[in-house]
């Protein structure tokens, strides 16, 4: 196994991690921004007001994108298993 193969697998893994985490992080960012904007407008500084909607939104995002996430992970793993013979020099 040469350096380019290791770098290619590492790059693919990082891209997959970014793709899988993006829906959750973007959802939490948008909901957190909206709640903080609402808190600054109304001057209500309650911790649970920020946490609970964000947790619910992230849960909904996981329900919506969960199947796609699993499909992407399985495809990546299948591709890695398919690469094993060429990585071992066969």
Short mmCIF file of C-alpha atoms in Angstrom, two decimals:
data_model
loop_
_atom_site.label_atom_id
_atom_site.label_comp_id
_atom_site.label_asym_id
_atom_site.label_seq_id
_atom_site.Cartn_x
_atom_site.Cartn_y
_atom_site.Cartn_z
CA UNK A 1 0.00 0.00 0.00
CA UNK A 2 1.50 3.30 -1.06
CA UNK A 3 1.13 6.81 0.24
CA UNK A 4 -1.36 7.92 -2.37
CA UNK A 5 -3.77 5.14 -1.45
CA UNK A 6 -3.60 6.06 2.24
CA UNK A 7 -4.13 9.74 1.45
CA UNK A 8 -7.03 8.90 -0.88
CA UNK A 9 -8.75 6.79 1.80
CA UNK A 10 -8.13 9.48 4.42
CA UNK A 11 -9.52 12.21 2.16
CA UNK A 12 -12.60 10.11 1.36
CA UNK A 13 -13.16 9.48 5.08
CA UNK A 14 -12.90 13.20 5.91
CA UNK A 15 -15.29 14.14 3.11
CA UNK A 16 -17.75 11.51 4.31
CA UNK A 17 -17.50 12.79 7.89
CA UNK A 18 -18.17 16.35 6.70
CA UNK A 19 -21.14 15.23 4.58
CA UNK A 20 -22.65 13.22 7.43
CA UNK A 21 -22.24 15.90 10.07
CA UNK A 22 -23.40 18.83 7.92
CA UNK A 23 -27.20 18.37 8.27
CA UNK A 24 -26.97 18.07 12.06
CA UNK A 25 -24.59 20.99 12.49
CA UNK A 26 -26.46 23.29 10.13
CA UNK A 27 -29.76 22.48 11.84
CA UNK A 28 -28.31 23.20 15.27
CA UNK A 29 -26.72 26.41 13.98
CA UNK A 30 -29.93 27.76 12.41
CA UNK A 31 -32.14 26.86 15.37
CA UNK A 32 -29.59 28.21 17.86
CA UNK A 33 -29.33 31.47 15.95
CA UNK A 34 -33.11 31.84 15.76
CA UNK A 35 -33.54 31.15 19.47
CA UNK A 36 -30.74 33.53 20.46
CA UNK A 37 -32.26 36.22 18.26
CA UNK A 38 -35.62 35.64 19.92
CA UNK A 39 -33.98 35.79 23.36
CA UNK A 40 -32.21 39.03 22.60
CA UNK A 41 -35.40 40.61 21.28
CA UNK A 42 -37.50 39.58 24.27
CA UNK A 43 -34.65 39.76 26.81
CA UNK A 44 -35.59 36.35 28.23
CA UNK A 45 -32.36 34.59 29.20
CA UNK A 46 -33.43 31.03 29.95
CA UNK A 47 -31.01 28.16 29.28
CA UNK A 48 -33.67 25.54 28.56
CA UNK A 49 -35.27 27.85 26.02
CA UNK A 50 -32.12 27.49 23.97
CA UNK A 51 -31.41 23.80 24.57
CA UNK A 52 -34.78 22.09 24.15
CA UNK A 53 -35.71 23.40 20.66
CA UNK A 54 -32.18 22.71 19.45
CA UNK A 55 -32.32 19.13 20.75
CA UNK A 56 -35.72 18.57 19.15
CA UNK A 57 -34.56 20.03 15.81
CA UNK A 58 -31.44 17.85 15.80
CA UNK A 59 -33.59 14.81 16.54
CA UNK A 60 -35.88 15.66 13.63
CA UNK A 61 -32.86 16.18 11.37
CA UNK A 62 -31.57 12.75 12.38
CA UNK A 63 -34.94 11.20 11.59
CA UNK A 64 -35.09 12.89 8.21
CA UNK A 65 -31.50 12.26 7.10
CA UNK A 66 -30.77 9.05 9.02
CA UNK A 67 -31.46 6.69 6.13
CA UNK A 68 -29.24 8.72 3.81
CA UNK A 69 -26.46 8.75 6.42
CA UNK A 70 -26.57 4.98 6.81
CA UNK A 71 -26.62 4.50 3.04
CA UNK A 72 -23.57 6.72 2.60
CA UNK A 73 -21.69 4.91 5.37
CA UNK A 74 -22.52 1.48 3.94
CA UNK A 75 -21.47 2.59 0.44
CA UNK A 76 -18.17 3.91 1.80
CA UNK A 77 -17.51 0.71 3.74
CA UNK A 78 -18.39 -1.45 0.73
CA UNK A 79 -16.02 0.61 -1.41
CA UNK A 80 -13.25 0.12 1.16
CA UNK A 81 -13.79 -3.64 1.19
CA UNK A 82 -13.71 -3.61 -2.60
CA UNK A 83 -10.35 -1.82 -2.51
CA UNK A 84 -8.65 -4.40 -0.26
CA UNK A 85 -7.21 -6.59 -3.07
CA UNK A 86 -5.68 -3.61 -4.87
CA UNK A 87 -4.35 -2.17 -1.61
CA UNK A 88 -2.60 -5.41 -0.76
CA UNK A 89 -0.90 -5.45 -4.13
CA UNK A 90 -3.07 -8.09 -5.80
#
